[in-house]
Short mmCIF file of C-alpha atoms and ligand atoms in Angstrom, two decimals:
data_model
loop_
_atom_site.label_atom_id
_atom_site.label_comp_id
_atom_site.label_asym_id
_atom_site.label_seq_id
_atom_site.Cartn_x
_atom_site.Cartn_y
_atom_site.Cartn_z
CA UNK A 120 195.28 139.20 244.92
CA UNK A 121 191.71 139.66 245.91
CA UNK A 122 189.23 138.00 244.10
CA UNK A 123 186.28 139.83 242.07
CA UNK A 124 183.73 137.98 244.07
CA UNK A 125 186.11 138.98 247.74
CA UNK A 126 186.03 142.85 245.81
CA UNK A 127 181.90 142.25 245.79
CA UNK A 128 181.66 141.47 249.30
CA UNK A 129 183.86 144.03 250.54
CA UNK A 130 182.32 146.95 248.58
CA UNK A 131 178.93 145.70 249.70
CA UNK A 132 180.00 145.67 253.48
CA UNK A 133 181.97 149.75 252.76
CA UNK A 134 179.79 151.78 249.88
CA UNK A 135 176.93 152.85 248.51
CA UNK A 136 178.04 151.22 245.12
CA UNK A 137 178.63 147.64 246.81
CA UNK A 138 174.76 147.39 246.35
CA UNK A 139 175.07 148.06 242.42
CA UNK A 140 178.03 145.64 242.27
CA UNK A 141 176.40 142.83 244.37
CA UNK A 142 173.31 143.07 241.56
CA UNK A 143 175.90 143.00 238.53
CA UNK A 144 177.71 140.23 240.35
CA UNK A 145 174.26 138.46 240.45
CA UNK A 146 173.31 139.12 237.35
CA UNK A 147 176.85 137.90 235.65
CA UNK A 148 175.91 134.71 233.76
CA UNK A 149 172.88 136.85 232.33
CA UNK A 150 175.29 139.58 230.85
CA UNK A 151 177.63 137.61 229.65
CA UNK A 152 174.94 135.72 227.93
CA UNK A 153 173.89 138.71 226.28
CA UNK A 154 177.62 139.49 225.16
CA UNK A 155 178.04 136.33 223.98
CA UNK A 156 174.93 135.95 221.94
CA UNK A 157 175.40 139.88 220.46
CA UNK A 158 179.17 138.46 219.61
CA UNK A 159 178.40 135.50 217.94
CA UNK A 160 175.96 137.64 215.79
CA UNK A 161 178.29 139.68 215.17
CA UNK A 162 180.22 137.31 213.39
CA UNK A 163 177.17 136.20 211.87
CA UNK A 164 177.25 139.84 210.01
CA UNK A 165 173.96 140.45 211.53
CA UNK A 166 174.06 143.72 212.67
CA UNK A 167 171.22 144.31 215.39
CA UNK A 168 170.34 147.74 216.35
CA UNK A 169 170.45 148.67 220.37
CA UNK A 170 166.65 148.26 220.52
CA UNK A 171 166.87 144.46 218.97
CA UNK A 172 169.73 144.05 221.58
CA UNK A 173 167.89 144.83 224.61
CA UNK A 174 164.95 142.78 223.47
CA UNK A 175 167.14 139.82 223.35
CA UNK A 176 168.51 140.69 226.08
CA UNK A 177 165.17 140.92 228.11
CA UNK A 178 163.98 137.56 226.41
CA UNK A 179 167.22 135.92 228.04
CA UNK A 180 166.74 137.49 231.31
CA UNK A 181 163.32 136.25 231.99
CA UNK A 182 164.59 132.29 230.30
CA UNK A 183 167.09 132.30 232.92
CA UNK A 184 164.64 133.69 235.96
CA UNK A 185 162.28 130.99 234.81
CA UNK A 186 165.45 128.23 235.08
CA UNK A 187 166.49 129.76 238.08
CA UNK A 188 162.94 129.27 239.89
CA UNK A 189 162.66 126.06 239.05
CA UNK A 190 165.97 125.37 240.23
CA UNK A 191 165.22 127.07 243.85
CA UNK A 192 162.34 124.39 244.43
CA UNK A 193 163.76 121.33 243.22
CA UNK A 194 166.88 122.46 245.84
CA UNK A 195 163.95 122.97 248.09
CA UNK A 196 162.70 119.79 247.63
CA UNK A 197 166.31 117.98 247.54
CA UNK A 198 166.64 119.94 250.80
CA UNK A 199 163.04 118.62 252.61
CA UNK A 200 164.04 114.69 252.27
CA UNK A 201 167.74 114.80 254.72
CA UNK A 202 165.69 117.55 256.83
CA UNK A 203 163.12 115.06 257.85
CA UNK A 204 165.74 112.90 260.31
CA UNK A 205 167.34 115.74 262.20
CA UNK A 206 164.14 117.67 262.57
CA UNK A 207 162.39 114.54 263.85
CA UNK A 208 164.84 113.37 266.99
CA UNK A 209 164.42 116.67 268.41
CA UNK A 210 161.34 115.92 270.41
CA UNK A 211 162.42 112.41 270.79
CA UNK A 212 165.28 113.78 272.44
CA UNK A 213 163.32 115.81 274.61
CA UNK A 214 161.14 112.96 276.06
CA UNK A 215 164.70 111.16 276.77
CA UNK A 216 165.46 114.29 278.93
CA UNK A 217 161.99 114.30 280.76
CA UNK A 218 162.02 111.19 281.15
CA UNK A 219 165.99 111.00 282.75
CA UNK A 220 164.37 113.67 284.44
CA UNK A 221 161.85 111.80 286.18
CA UNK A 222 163.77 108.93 286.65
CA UNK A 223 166.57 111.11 288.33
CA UNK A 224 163.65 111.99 291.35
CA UNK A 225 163.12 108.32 292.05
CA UNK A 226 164.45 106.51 295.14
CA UNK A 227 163.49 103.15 293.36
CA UNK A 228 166.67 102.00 291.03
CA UNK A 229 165.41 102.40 287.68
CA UNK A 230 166.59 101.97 283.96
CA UNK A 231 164.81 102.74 280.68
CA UNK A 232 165.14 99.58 278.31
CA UNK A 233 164.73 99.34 274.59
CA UNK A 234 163.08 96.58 272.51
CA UNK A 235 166.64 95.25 272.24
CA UNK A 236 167.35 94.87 275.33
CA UNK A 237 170.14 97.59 275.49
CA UNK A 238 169.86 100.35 278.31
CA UNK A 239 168.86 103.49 277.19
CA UNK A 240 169.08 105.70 280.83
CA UNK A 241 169.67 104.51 284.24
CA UNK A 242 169.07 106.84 287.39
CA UNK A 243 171.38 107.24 290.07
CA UNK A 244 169.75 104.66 292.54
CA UNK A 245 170.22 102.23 290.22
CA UNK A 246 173.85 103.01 289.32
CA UNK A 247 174.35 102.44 293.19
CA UNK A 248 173.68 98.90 292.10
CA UNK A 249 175.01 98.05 288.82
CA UNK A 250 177.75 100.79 288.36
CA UNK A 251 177.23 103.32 285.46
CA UNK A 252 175.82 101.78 282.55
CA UNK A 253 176.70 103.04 279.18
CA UNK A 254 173.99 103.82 277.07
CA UNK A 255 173.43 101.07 274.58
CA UNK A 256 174.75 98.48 276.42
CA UNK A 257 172.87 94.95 277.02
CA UNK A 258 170.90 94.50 279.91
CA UNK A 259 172.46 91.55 279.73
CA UNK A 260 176.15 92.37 280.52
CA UNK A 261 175.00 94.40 283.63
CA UNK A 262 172.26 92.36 284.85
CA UNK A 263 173.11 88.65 285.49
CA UNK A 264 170.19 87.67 287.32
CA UNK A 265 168.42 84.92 284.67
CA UNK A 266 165.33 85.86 286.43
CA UNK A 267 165.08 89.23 285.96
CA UNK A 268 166.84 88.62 282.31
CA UNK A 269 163.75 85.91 281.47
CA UNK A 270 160.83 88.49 282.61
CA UNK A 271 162.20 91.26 280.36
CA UNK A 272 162.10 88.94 277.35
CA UNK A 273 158.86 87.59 278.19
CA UNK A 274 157.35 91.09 279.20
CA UNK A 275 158.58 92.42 275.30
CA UNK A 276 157.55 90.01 273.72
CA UNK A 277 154.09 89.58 275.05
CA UNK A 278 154.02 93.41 275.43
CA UNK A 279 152.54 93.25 278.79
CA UNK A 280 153.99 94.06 282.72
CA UNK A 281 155.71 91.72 284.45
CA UNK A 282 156.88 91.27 288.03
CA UNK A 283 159.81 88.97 289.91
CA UNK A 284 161.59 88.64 293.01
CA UNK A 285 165.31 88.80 292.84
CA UNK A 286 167.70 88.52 296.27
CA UNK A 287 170.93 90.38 296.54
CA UNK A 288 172.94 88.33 299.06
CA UNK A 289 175.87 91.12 298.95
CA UNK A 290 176.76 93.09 300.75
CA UNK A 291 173.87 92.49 302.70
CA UNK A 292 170.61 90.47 302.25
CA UNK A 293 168.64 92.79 300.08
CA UNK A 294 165.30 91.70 298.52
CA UNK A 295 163.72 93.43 295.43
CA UNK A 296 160.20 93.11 293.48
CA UNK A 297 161.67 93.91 290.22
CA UNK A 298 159.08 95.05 287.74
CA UNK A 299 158.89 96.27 284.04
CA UNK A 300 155.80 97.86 282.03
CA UNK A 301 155.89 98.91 278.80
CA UNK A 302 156.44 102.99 278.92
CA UNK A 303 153.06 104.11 276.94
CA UNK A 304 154.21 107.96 275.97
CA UNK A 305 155.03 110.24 273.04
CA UNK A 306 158.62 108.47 272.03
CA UNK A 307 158.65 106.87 268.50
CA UNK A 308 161.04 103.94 269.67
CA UNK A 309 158.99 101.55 271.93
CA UNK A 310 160.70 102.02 275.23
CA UNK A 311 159.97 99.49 278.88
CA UNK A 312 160.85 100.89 282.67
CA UNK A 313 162.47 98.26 284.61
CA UNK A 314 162.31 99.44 288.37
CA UNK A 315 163.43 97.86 291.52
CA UNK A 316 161.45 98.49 294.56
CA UNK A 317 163.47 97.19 298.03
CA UNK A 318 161.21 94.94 300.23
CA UNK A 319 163.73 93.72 302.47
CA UNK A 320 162.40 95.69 305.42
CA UNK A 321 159.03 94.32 304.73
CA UNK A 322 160.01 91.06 304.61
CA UNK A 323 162.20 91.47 308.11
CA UNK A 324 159.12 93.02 309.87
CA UNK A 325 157.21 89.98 308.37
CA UNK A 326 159.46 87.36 309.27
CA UNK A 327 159.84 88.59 312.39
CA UNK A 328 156.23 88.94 313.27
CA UNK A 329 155.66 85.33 312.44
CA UNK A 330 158.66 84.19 314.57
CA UNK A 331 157.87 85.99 317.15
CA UNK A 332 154.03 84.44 317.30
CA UNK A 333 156.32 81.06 316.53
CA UNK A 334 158.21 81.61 320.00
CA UNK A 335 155.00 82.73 321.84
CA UNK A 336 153.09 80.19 321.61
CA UNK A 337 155.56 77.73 321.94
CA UNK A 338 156.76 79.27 325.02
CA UNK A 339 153.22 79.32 326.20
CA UNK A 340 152.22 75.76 324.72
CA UNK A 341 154.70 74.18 327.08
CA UNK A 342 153.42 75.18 330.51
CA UNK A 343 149.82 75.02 329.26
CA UNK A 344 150.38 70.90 327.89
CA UNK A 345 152.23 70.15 331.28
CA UNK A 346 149.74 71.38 332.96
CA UNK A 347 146.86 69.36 330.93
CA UNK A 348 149.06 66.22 331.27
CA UNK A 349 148.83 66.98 334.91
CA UNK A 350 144.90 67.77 335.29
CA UNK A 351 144.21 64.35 333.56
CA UNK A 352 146.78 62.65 335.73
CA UNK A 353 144.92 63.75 338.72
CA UNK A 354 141.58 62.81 337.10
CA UNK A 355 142.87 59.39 336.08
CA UNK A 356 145.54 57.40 337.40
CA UNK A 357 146.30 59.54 340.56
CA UNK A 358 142.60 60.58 341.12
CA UNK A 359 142.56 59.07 345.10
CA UNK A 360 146.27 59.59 345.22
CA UNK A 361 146.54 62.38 348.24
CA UNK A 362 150.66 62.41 348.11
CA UNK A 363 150.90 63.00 344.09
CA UNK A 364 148.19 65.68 344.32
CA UNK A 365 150.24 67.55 346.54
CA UNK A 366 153.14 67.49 344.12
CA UNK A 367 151.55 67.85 341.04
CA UNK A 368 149.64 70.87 342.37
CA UNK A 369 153.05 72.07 343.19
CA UNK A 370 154.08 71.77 339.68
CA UNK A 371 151.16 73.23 338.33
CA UNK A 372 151.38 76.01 340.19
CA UNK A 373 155.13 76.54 339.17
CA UNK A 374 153.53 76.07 335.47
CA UNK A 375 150.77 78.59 336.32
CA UNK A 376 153.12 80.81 337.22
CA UNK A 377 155.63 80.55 334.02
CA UNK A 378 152.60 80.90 331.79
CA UNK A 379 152.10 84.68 333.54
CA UNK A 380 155.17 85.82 333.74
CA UNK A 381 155.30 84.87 329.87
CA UNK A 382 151.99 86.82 329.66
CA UNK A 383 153.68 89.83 331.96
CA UNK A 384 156.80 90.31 329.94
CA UNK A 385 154.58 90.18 326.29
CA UNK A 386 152.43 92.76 327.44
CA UNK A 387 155.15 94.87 329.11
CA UNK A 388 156.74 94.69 325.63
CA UNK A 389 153.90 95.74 323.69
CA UNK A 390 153.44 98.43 326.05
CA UNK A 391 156.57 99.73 325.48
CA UNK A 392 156.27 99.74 321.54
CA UNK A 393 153.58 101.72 322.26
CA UNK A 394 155.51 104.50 324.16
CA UNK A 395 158.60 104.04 322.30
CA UNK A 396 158.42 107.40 320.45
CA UNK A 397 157.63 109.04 323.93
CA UNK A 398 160.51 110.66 325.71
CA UNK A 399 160.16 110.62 329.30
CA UNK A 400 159.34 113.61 330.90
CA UNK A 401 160.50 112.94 334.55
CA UNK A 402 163.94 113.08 336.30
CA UNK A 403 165.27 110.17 337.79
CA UNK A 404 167.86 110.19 340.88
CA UNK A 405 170.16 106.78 340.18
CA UNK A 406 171.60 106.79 343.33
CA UNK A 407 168.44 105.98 345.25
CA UNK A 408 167.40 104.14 342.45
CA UNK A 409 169.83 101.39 342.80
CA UNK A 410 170.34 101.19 346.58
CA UNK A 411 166.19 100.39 346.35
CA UNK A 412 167.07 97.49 343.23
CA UNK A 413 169.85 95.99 345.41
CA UNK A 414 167.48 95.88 348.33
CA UNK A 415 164.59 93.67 346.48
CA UNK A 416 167.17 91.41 344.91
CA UNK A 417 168.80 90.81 348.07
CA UNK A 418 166.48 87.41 348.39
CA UNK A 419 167.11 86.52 345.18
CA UNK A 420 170.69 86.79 345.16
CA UNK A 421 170.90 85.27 349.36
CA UNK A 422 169.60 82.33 347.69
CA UNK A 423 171.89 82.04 345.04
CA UNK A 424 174.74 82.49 347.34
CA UNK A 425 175.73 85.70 345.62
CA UNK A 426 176.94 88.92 347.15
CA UNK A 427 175.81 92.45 345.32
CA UNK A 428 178.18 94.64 345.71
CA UNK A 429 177.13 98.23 345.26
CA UNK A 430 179.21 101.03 344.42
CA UNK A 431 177.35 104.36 344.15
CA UNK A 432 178.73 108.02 344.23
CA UNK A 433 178.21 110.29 346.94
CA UNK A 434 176.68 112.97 345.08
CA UNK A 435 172.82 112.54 343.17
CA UNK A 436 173.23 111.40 339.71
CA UNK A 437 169.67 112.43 337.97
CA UNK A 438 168.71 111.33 334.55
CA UNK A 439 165.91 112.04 332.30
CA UNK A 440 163.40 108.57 332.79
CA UNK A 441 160.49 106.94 333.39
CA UNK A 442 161.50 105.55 337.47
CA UNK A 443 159.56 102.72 337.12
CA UNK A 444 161.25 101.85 333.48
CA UNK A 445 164.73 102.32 335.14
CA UNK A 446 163.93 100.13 337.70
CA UNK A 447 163.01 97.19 335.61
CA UNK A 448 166.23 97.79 333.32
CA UNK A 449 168.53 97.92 336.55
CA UNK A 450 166.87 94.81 337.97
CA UNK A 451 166.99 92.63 334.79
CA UNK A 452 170.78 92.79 334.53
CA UNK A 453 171.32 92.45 338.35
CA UNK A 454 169.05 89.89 338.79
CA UNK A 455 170.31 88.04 335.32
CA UNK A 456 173.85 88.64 336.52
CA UNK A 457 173.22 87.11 339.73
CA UNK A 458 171.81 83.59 337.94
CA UNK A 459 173.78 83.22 335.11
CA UNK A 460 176.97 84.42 336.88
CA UNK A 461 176.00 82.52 340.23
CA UNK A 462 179.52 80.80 340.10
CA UNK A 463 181.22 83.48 340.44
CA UNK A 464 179.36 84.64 343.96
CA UNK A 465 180.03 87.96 343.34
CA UNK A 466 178.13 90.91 341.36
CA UNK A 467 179.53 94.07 341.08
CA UNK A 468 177.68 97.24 340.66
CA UNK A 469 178.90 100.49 339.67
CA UNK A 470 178.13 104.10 339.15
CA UNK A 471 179.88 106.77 337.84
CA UNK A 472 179.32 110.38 336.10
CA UNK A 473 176.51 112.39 336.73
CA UNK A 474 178.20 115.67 337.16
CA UNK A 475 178.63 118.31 334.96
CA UNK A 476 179.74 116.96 330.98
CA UNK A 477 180.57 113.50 332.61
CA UNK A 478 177.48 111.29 331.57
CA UNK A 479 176.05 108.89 333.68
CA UNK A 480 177.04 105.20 333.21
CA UNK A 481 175.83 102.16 335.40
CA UNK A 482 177.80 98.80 335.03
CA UNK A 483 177.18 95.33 336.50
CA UNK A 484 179.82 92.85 336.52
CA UNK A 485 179.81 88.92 337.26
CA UNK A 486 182.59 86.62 336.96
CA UNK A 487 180.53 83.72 335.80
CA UNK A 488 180.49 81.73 332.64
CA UNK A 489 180.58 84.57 330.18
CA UNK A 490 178.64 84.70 326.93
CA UNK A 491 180.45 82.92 323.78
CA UNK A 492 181.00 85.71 321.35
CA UNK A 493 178.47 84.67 318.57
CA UNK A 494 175.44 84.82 321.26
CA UNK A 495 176.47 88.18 322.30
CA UNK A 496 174.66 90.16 319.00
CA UNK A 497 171.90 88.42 319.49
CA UNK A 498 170.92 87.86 323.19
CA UNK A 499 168.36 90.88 323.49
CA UNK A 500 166.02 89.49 320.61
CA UNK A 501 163.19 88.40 321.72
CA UNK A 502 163.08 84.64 322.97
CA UNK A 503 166.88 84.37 322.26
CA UNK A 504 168.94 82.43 324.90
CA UNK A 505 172.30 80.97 324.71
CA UNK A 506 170.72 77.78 326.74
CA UNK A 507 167.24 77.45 326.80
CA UNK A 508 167.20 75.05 329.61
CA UNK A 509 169.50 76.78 331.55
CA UNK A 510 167.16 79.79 331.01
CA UNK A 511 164.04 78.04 331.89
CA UNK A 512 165.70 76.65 335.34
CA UNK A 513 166.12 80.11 335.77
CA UNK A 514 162.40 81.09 335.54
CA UNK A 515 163.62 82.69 332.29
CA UNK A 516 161.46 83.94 329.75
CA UNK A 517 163.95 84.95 327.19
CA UNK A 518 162.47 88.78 326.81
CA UNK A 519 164.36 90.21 329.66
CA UNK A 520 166.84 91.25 327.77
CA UNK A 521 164.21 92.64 324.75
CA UNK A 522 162.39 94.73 326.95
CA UNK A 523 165.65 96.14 328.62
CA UNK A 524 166.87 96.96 324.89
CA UNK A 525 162.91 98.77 324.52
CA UNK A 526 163.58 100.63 327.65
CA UNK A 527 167.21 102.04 327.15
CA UNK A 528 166.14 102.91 323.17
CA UNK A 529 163.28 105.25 324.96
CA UNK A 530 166.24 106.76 327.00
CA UNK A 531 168.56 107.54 324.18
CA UNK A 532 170.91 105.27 326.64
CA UNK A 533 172.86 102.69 325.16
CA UNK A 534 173.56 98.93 326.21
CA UNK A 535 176.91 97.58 326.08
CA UNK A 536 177.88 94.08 326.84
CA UNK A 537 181.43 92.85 327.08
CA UNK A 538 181.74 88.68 328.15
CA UNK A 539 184.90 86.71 328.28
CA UNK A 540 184.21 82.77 328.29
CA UNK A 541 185.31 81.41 331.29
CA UNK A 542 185.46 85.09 333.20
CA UNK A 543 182.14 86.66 333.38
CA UNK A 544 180.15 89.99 331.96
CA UNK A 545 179.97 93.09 331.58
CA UNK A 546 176.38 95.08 330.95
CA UNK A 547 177.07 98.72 330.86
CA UNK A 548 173.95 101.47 330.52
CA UNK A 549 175.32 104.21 328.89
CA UNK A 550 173.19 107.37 329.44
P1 LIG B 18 166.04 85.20 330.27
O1 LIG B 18 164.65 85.40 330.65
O2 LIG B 18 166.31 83.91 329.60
O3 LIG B 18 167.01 85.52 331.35
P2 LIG B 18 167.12 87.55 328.96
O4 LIG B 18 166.62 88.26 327.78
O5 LIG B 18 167.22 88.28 330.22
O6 LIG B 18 166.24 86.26 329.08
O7 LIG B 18 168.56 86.99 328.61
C1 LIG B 18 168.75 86.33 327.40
C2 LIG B 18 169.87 85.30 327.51
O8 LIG B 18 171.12 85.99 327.64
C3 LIG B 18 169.79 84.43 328.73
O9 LIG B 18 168.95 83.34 328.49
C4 LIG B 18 171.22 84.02 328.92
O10 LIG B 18 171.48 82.92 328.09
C5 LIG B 18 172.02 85.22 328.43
N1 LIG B 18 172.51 86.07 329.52
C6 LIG B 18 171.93 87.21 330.00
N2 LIG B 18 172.68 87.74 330.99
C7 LIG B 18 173.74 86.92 331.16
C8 LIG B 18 174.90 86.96 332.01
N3 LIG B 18 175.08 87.91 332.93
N4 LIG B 18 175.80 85.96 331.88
C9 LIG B 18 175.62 84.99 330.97
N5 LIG B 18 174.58 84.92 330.12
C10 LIG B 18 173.65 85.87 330.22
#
C-alpha cells in the first residue's frame, strides 16, 4: 500500500493539486494541533465560534513557525562544526596533487616526508630505487642507510636543511648527495623534500682527472730524475771521465727522448678531445693506407725479427676519416703487435669488406703472449699496461692504446680485441 507521504510525492511530481497537498502535508502537525486543541475544548463544553477557532488557530501557527526557525539554525549550527574537517582537506589535498605533480617532472629521486617520518609521495625516479612506497609508511623500512636516516631526524628536529653523501654499491657504484629542506608552502601538516641528486659521473670525471695528472707526472718524473742523477754524475764524480760521458749522454738522450714522446702522445690526446665531436669530412682509401703503414714499420719489425704479413683486397676500400688519424690507429696496433707479440715472428694483417653493404674491417693478428683476460677491459685507459716494464723496454708510453680508442670513437668504428694466453691477439677495427 502506498504511503500518504509516497501519495504526496507522487501527486506533486503528476498534478496541479500535488502543490496543495505538499503544503497540507507540511503543514500536518499544525492542523492537527488545531484539531486537537478545538477537541479537547470540546470536551471542555466550551463551545468556540469559527472566528475564536481560527484565531487559535493562527496563534498556533505562528508558535510553531517561531519553534521551527529556531530549530533550522541550531541544525545549522549542529551542521557547521562536522563541516569544518571535510571542507578543510580539500585544498590540502590539492597541494598533495601539485606537489606529486612537480615531483612527477623531476629526474632527481624524490619523496615528500612528514614530521613522522612516514612517506607521504614518492616520484617515479625514486621508486626506481626503493620500489613503490606505500603512503604512510616509515622512511625507515624503505631507507636503511643510518646516514641518510640520522640527517632526516636531525634536519626535523632542528627544522633546518641538511645534506649527506650516501654510496649505492649495487648494481653498480652509484654516488648520491642526498638532501632534505623543510617544504615552506600552503599545506597545514609540516611537510620535508628528501631528494637524491646522482654525482657519480662527477666524481668519475674527478677521479679520473686527478689520476690521470697522478700518471703524468709520474711518467714524466722518471726520465726527468734519471736524467738529473745523470747531469750531477757528470758534474761530480765522472766530471773528467771521457768513457762514462759518452754513455751517460747516451742514456740521457734515450731519457730525452721518452720524456717527448710522453709529451707527443699527451698532446695528441688532448687534441683529439678537442675534435672528438667532429666527424671527419674526408674519404680515406685503406688499401693504400696500409701498404704505406707496413712500409714504415718494416724497420721496426726487421729488428724485431718479425714478418708483417699483409693481406689487402684487390679492389679500393674507402672510408669516411681523417688519413692522418687512420694512419696512427693502423700503426699503433701493428707496431704494438709486432713488440708484444715478437715471439711469435709473425703479424698478420687483414682486410676485408669495402664493397657494397659489406663494411670495412681491418684485423691484426700476433701469436705472441696474449693478454690475460682481466687486462683486456682495461688496456686502452690511459697509462694502463699489463707490464709496465715490459712496456717501458718497449719505448711504451701506455696511451697508445687511449688515443687509438679517441681516434676509432671519432670514426663511429669500433675496437675489438680477442687474446688467448699463450696464443696471441686479435685487434679488429670495425668500421
Ligand atoms: P704502450 O705504449 O705501453 O704500448 P698501449 O696503450 O699501446 O701502450 O698498450 C697498452 C698495453 O696493452 C701495453 O702496455 C701492453 O701491455 C698491452 N698490449 C697492447 N697490445 C698488445 C698485444 N698485441 N699483445 C699483448 N699485449 C698488448
Amino acid at each position: 500500500m502506498m504511503l500518504a507521504r509516497e501519495w504526496v510525492a507522487v501527486a506533486d511530481q503528476r498534478t496541479g493539486l500535488g502543490w496543495l497537498a505538499t503544503q497540507l502535508w507540511g503543514e500536518r502537525v499544525l492542523i492537527a494541533s488545531a484539531v486537537f486543541v478545538g477537541f479537547m475544548m470540546w470536551l471542555a463544553g466550551l463551545h468556540l465560534g469559527w472566528v475564536s477557532f481560527a484565531v487559535l488557530l493562527l496563534v498556533i501557527a505562528g508558535l510553531m513557525r517561531l519553534e521551527r526557525r529556531a530549530a533550522g539554525a541550531a541544525t545549522a549550527r549542529t551542521m557547521a562544526v562536522p563541516a569544518a574537517p571535510v571542507v578543510e582537506p580539500a585544498p590540502a589535498a590539492d597541494d598533495l596533487t601539485a606537489i606529486s605533480a612537480v615531483l612527477g617532472a623531476l629526474d632527481a629521486p624524490a619523496l615528500l616526508v612528514s614530521a613522522r617520518e612516514t612517506v607521504k609521495l614518492q616520484n617515479r625516479a625514486a621508486e626506481g630505487i626503493f620500489g613503490a612506497i606505500p603512503q604512510g609508511s616509515d622512511l625507515a623500512g624503505r631507507i636503511r642507510a643510518p646516514g641518510i636516516l640520522d640527517m632526516v631526524r636531525d634536519a626535523i628536529g632542528s627544522g633546518q636543511p641538511r645534506e649527506t653523501e650516501h654510496a649505492e654499491r649495487l648494481p653498480s657504484e652509484t654516488v648520491y648527495v642526498v638532501r632534505i629542506a623543510p617544504l615552506a608552502g600552503p599545506t597545514t601538516e609540516p611537510l620535508w623534500l628528501l631528494t637524491f641528486r646522482d654525482v657519480s659521473q662527477a666524481r668519475r670525471i674527478d677521479r679520473m682527472r686527478s689520476d690521470f695528472i697522478a700518471n703524468a707526472s709520474h711518467e714524466l718524473r722518471t726520465p726527468l730524475a734519471s736524467l738529473r742523477g745523470f747531469i750531477e754524475t757528470l758534474q761530480g764524480p765522472a766530471k773528467n771521465d771521457v768513457k762514462a760521458h759518452e754513455r751517460f749522454l747516451g742514456i740521457m738522450h734515450e731519457q730525452a727522448t721518452r720524456m717527448s714522446r710522453l709529451v707527443d702522445d699527451l698532446l695528441s690526446l688532448s687534441r683529439l678531445e678537442l675534435r672528438s665531436n667532429l666527424v671527419p669530412d674526408q674519404t680515406v682509401d685503406l688499401v693504400p693506407l696500409l701498404g704505406h703503414v707496413r712500409d714504415s714499420l718494416q724497420p721496426l719489425a726487421g729488428d724485431l725479427g718479425v714478418e708483417i704479413a699483409l693481406d689487402l683486397p684487390s679492389h679500393p676500400v674507402s672510408v669516411p676519416g681523417d688519413r692522418d688519424e687512420l694512419v696512427e690507429v693502423f700503426e699503433n696496433l701493428i707496431e704494438n703487435a709486432c713488440k708484444y707479440g715478437q715471439e711469435g715472428k709473425r703479424v698478420d694483417v687483414t682486410l676485408t669488406g669495402g664493397t657494397e653493404g659489406v663494411p670495412a674491417e681491418f684485423s691484426v693478428t700476433d701469436y705472441g703472449p696474449g693478454i690475460p683476460p682481466e687486462h683486456v677491459p682495461r688496456i686502452t685507459e690511459r697509462f694502463y699496461r699489463v707490464n709496465v716494464e715490459a712496456s717501458r723496454s718497449k719505448k711504451g708510453t701506455g696511451l697508445g692504446l687511449a688515443i687509438v680508442k679517441h681516434i676509432l670513437t671519432r670514426h663511429k668504428a669500433r675496437l675489438v680485441v680477442k687474446s688467448e694466453v699463450g696464443k696471441g691477439t686479435v685487434f679488429t677495427v670495425k668500421f
